[in-house]
């Protein structure tokens, strides 16, 4: 059915229909491009990449490519540490990976210091 199509932004008609990649309103003739939000192709959501440019996804396993000192503690995440089941987040600053590191616990990493396994 077509009940998932949006209302016309011009006249709020609910009779808009798809014409190729556009939506067309038969009531006022307005044509517009639908906003991609249901299929995960949202252009506002930048791809997070690891240090060598591989796109990362939730659940990926990565290794740390350099020693990382944890802020506010003496703990260091050693180079080569394997981190399983990462979660991509909009963290503080450049921190865009939420994860749990063995021996360290929950922390956040920058995608620029990890490499996808
Ligand atoms: Zn319209």
PDB file of C-alpha atoms and ligand atoms in Angstrom:
ATOM      1  CA  UNK A   1       0.000   0.000   0.000  1.00  0.00           C
ATOM      2  CA  UNK A   2       0.982   3.623  -0.299  1.00  0.00           C
ATOM      3  CA  UNK A   3       0.050   4.761   3.184  1.00  0.00           C
ATOM      4  CA  UNK A   4       3.717   5.154   4.106  1.00  0.00           C
ATOM      5  CA  UNK A   5       4.201   7.968   1.588  1.00  0.00           C
ATOM      6  CA  UNK A   6       4.579  11.425   3.116  1.00  0.00           C
ATOM      7  CA  UNK A   7       2.128  14.260   2.800  1.00  0.00           C
ATOM      8  CA  UNK A   8       2.739  16.877   0.152  1.00  0.00           C
ATOM      9  CA  UNK A   9       4.944  19.587   1.705  1.00  0.00           C
ATOM     10  CA  UNK A  10       3.119  22.232  -0.328  1.00  0.00           C
ATOM     11  CA  UNK A  11      -0.549  21.520   0.260  1.00  0.00           C
ATOM     12  CA  UNK A  12      -0.475  18.636   2.760  1.00  0.00           C
ATOM     13  CA  UNK A  13      -2.399  16.428   0.382  1.00  0.00           C
ATOM     14  CA  UNK A  14      -2.140  12.748   1.171  1.00  0.00           C
ATOM     15  CA  UNK A  15      -2.502  11.726  -2.449  1.00  0.00           C
ATOM     16  CA  UNK A  16       1.156  12.031  -3.409  1.00  0.00           C
ATOM     17  CA  UNK A  17       2.506   9.170  -5.462  1.00  0.00           C
ATOM     18  CA  UNK A  18       5.934   7.952  -6.501  1.00  0.00           C
ATOM     19  CA  UNK A  19       7.227   8.829  -9.971  1.00  0.00           C
ATOM     20  CA  UNK A  20      10.658   7.303 -10.386  1.00  0.00           C
ATOM     21  CA  UNK A  21      12.764   8.717  -7.583  1.00  0.00           C
ATOM     22  CA  UNK A  22      10.442  11.653  -7.004  1.00  0.00           C
ATOM     23  CA  UNK A  23       7.167  12.095  -5.242  1.00  0.00           C
ATOM     24  CA  UNK A  24       4.444  13.917  -7.109  1.00  0.00           C
ATOM     25  CA  UNK A  25       1.360  15.614  -5.713  1.00  0.00           C
ATOM     26  CA  UNK A  26      -1.631  15.425  -8.073  1.00  0.00           C
ATOM     27  CA  UNK A  27      -3.459  18.118  -6.115  1.00  0.00           C
ATOM     28  CA  UNK A  28      -0.991  20.997  -6.605  1.00  0.00           C
ATOM     29  CA  UNK A  29       1.549  19.511  -9.017  1.00  0.00           C
ATOM     30  CA  UNK A  30       4.421  19.779  -6.574  1.00  0.00           C
ATOM     31  CA  UNK A  31       7.330  17.371  -7.135  1.00  0.00           C
ATOM     32  CA  UNK A  32       9.971  16.623  -4.538  1.00  0.00           C
ATOM     33  CA  UNK A  33      12.593  14.062  -3.607  1.00  0.00           C
ATOM     34  CA  UNK A  34      11.615  11.891  -0.667  1.00  0.00           C
ATOM     35  CA  UNK A  35      13.890  11.968   2.365  1.00  0.00           C
ATOM     36  CA  UNK A  36      15.715   8.698   2.806  1.00  0.00           C
ATOM     37  CA  UNK A  37      15.179   7.578   6.352  1.00  0.00           C
ATOM     38  CA  UNK A  38      13.575   4.164   6.358  1.00  0.00           C
ATOM     39  CA  UNK A  39      16.276   2.305   4.459  1.00  0.00           C
ATOM     40  CA  UNK A  40      19.365   3.354   6.395  1.00  0.00           C
ATOM     41  CA  UNK A  41      20.714   5.364   3.481  1.00  0.00           C
ATOM     42  CA  UNK A  42      20.474   8.624   5.358  1.00  0.00           C
ATOM     43  CA  UNK A  43      23.063  10.974   3.872  1.00  0.00           C
ATOM     44  CA  UNK A  44      23.365  12.847   7.176  1.00  0.00           C
ATOM     45  CA  UNK A  45      24.881   9.769   8.778  1.00  0.00           C
ATOM     46  CA  UNK A  46      28.558   9.751   7.795  1.00  0.00           C
ATOM     47  CA  UNK A  47      30.339   6.447   7.481  1.00  0.00           C
ATOM     48  CA  UNK A  48      32.819   5.851  10.262  1.00  0.00           C
ATOM     49  CA  UNK A  49      36.075   4.399   8.953  1.00  0.00           C
ATOM     50  CA  UNK A  50      39.030   2.802  10.656  1.00  0.00           C
ATOM     51  CA  UNK A  51      42.651   3.972  10.380  1.00  0.00           C
ATOM     52  CA  UNK A  52      43.074   2.474   6.918  1.00  0.00           C
ATOM     53  CA  UNK A  53      39.698   3.477   5.522  1.00  0.00           C
ATOM     54  CA  UNK A  54      37.574   0.366   6.074  1.00  0.00           C
ATOM     55  CA  UNK A  55      33.991   1.259   6.953  1.00  0.00           C
ATOM     56  CA  UNK A  56      33.086   0.139  10.465  1.00  0.00           C
ATOM     57  CA  UNK A  57      29.781  -1.253  11.621  1.00  0.00           C
ATOM     58  CA  UNK A  58      28.154  -2.176  14.920  1.00  0.00           C
ATOM     59  CA  UNK A  59      29.425  -5.530  16.142  1.00  0.00           C
ATOM     60  CA  UNK A  60      32.730  -5.404  14.291  1.00  0.00           C
ATOM     61  CA  UNK A  61      35.953  -6.619  15.874  1.00  0.00           C
ATOM     62  CA  UNK A  62      38.896  -4.232  15.688  1.00  0.00           C
ATOM     63  CA  UNK A  63      42.468  -4.100  16.940  1.00  0.00           C
ATOM     64  CA  UNK A  64      44.081  -1.049  18.470  1.00  0.00           C
ATOM     65  CA  UNK A  65      46.979   0.217  16.344  1.00  0.00           C
ATOM     66  CA  UNK A  66      48.810   2.192  19.019  1.00  0.00           C
ATOM     67  CA  UNK A  67      49.110   2.375  22.783  1.00  0.00           C
ATOM     68  CA  UNK A  68      46.233   4.392  24.191  1.00  0.00           C
ATOM     69  CA  UNK A  69      46.329   6.007  27.567  1.00  0.00           C
ATOM     70  CA  UNK A  70      42.962   6.150  29.240  1.00  0.00           C
ATOM     71  CA  UNK A  71      42.204   9.654  30.369  1.00  0.00           C
ATOM     72  CA  UNK A  72      42.142  10.042  34.125  1.00  0.00           C
ATOM     73  CA  UNK A  73      43.780   6.726  34.893  1.00  0.00           C
ATOM     74  CA  UNK A  74      47.098   4.938  34.541  1.00  0.00           C
ATOM     75  CA  UNK A  75      45.546   2.262  32.357  1.00  0.00           C
ATOM     76  CA  UNK A  76      46.962   1.815  28.885  1.00  0.00           C
ATOM     77  CA  UNK A  77      45.252  -0.056  26.069  1.00  0.00           C
ATOM     78  CA  UNK A  78      48.159  -1.779  24.369  1.00  0.00           C
ATOM     79  CA  UNK A  79      48.730  -1.784  20.649  1.00  0.00           C
ATOM     80  CA  UNK A  80      47.268  -4.976  19.168  1.00  0.00           C
ATOM     81  CA  UNK A  81      44.491  -5.228  21.749  1.00  0.00           C
ATOM     82  CA  UNK A  82      41.485  -6.895  20.194  1.00  0.00           C
ATOM     83  CA  UNK A  83      38.144  -5.203  20.825  1.00  0.00           C
ATOM     84  CA  UNK A  84      35.022  -7.201  20.057  1.00  0.00           C
ATOM     85  CA  UNK A  85      31.500  -6.008  19.406  1.00  0.00           C
ATOM     86  CA  UNK A  86      32.100  -2.316  18.924  1.00  0.00           C
ATOM     87  CA  UNK A  87      29.211   0.086  18.787  1.00  0.00           C
ATOM     88  CA  UNK A  88      29.359   3.215  16.673  1.00  0.00           C
ATOM     89  CA  UNK A  89      28.307   6.328  18.553  1.00  0.00           C
ATOM     90  CA  UNK A  90      28.416  10.082  18.320  1.00  0.00           C
ATOM     91  CA  UNK A  91      30.794  10.338  21.216  1.00  0.00           C
ATOM     92  CA  UNK A  92      32.645  13.226  22.797  1.00  0.00           C
ATOM     93  CA  UNK A  93      35.145  14.868  20.461  1.00  0.00           C
ATOM     94  CA  UNK A  94      36.493  12.380  17.946  1.00  0.00           C
ATOM     95  CA  UNK A  95      35.417   9.373  19.991  1.00  0.00           C
ATOM     96  CA  UNK A  96      33.045   7.483  17.767  1.00  0.00           C
ATOM     97  CA  UNK A  97      33.363   3.906  19.026  1.00  0.00           C
ATOM     98  CA  UNK A  98      31.732   2.643  22.191  1.00  0.00           C
ATOM     99  CA  UNK A  99      33.211  -0.637  23.356  1.00  0.00           C
ATOM    100  CA  UNK A 100      34.355  -2.829  26.180  1.00  0.00           C
ATOM    101  CA  UNK A 101      38.048  -3.597  26.397  1.00  0.00           C
ATOM    102  CA  UNK A 102      39.290  -6.684  28.230  1.00  0.00           C
ATOM    103  CA  UNK A 103      40.942  -5.628  31.466  1.00  0.00           C
ATOM    104  CA  UNK A 104      39.821  -2.042  31.068  1.00  0.00           C
ATOM    105  CA  UNK A 105      36.041  -2.111  30.884  1.00  0.00           C
ATOM    106  CA  UNK A 106      33.614   0.090  28.978  1.00  0.00           C
ATOM    107  CA  UNK A 107      35.343   2.915  27.147  1.00  0.00           C
ATOM    108  CA  UNK A 108      35.234   4.971  24.003  1.00  0.00           C
ATOM    109  CA  UNK A 109      37.799   4.933  21.226  1.00  0.00           C
ATOM    110  CA  UNK A 110      38.527   6.964  18.152  1.00  0.00           C
ATOM    111  CA  UNK A 111      38.032   5.166  14.858  1.00  0.00           C
ATOM    112  CA  UNK A 112      41.382   6.622  13.738  1.00  0.00           C
ATOM    113  CA  UNK A 113      43.290   4.407  16.192  1.00  0.00           C
ATOM    114  CA  UNK A 114      41.720   1.046  15.330  1.00  0.00           C
ATOM    115  CA  UNK A 115      41.857  -1.339  12.424  1.00  0.00           C
ATOM    116  CA  UNK A 116      39.071  -3.699  11.428  1.00  0.00           C
ATOM    117  CA  UNK A 117      39.994  -7.371  11.843  1.00  0.00           C
TER     118      UNK A 117
HETATM  119 ZN1  LIG B   1       0.390  19.257  -3.101  1.00  0.00          ZN
END
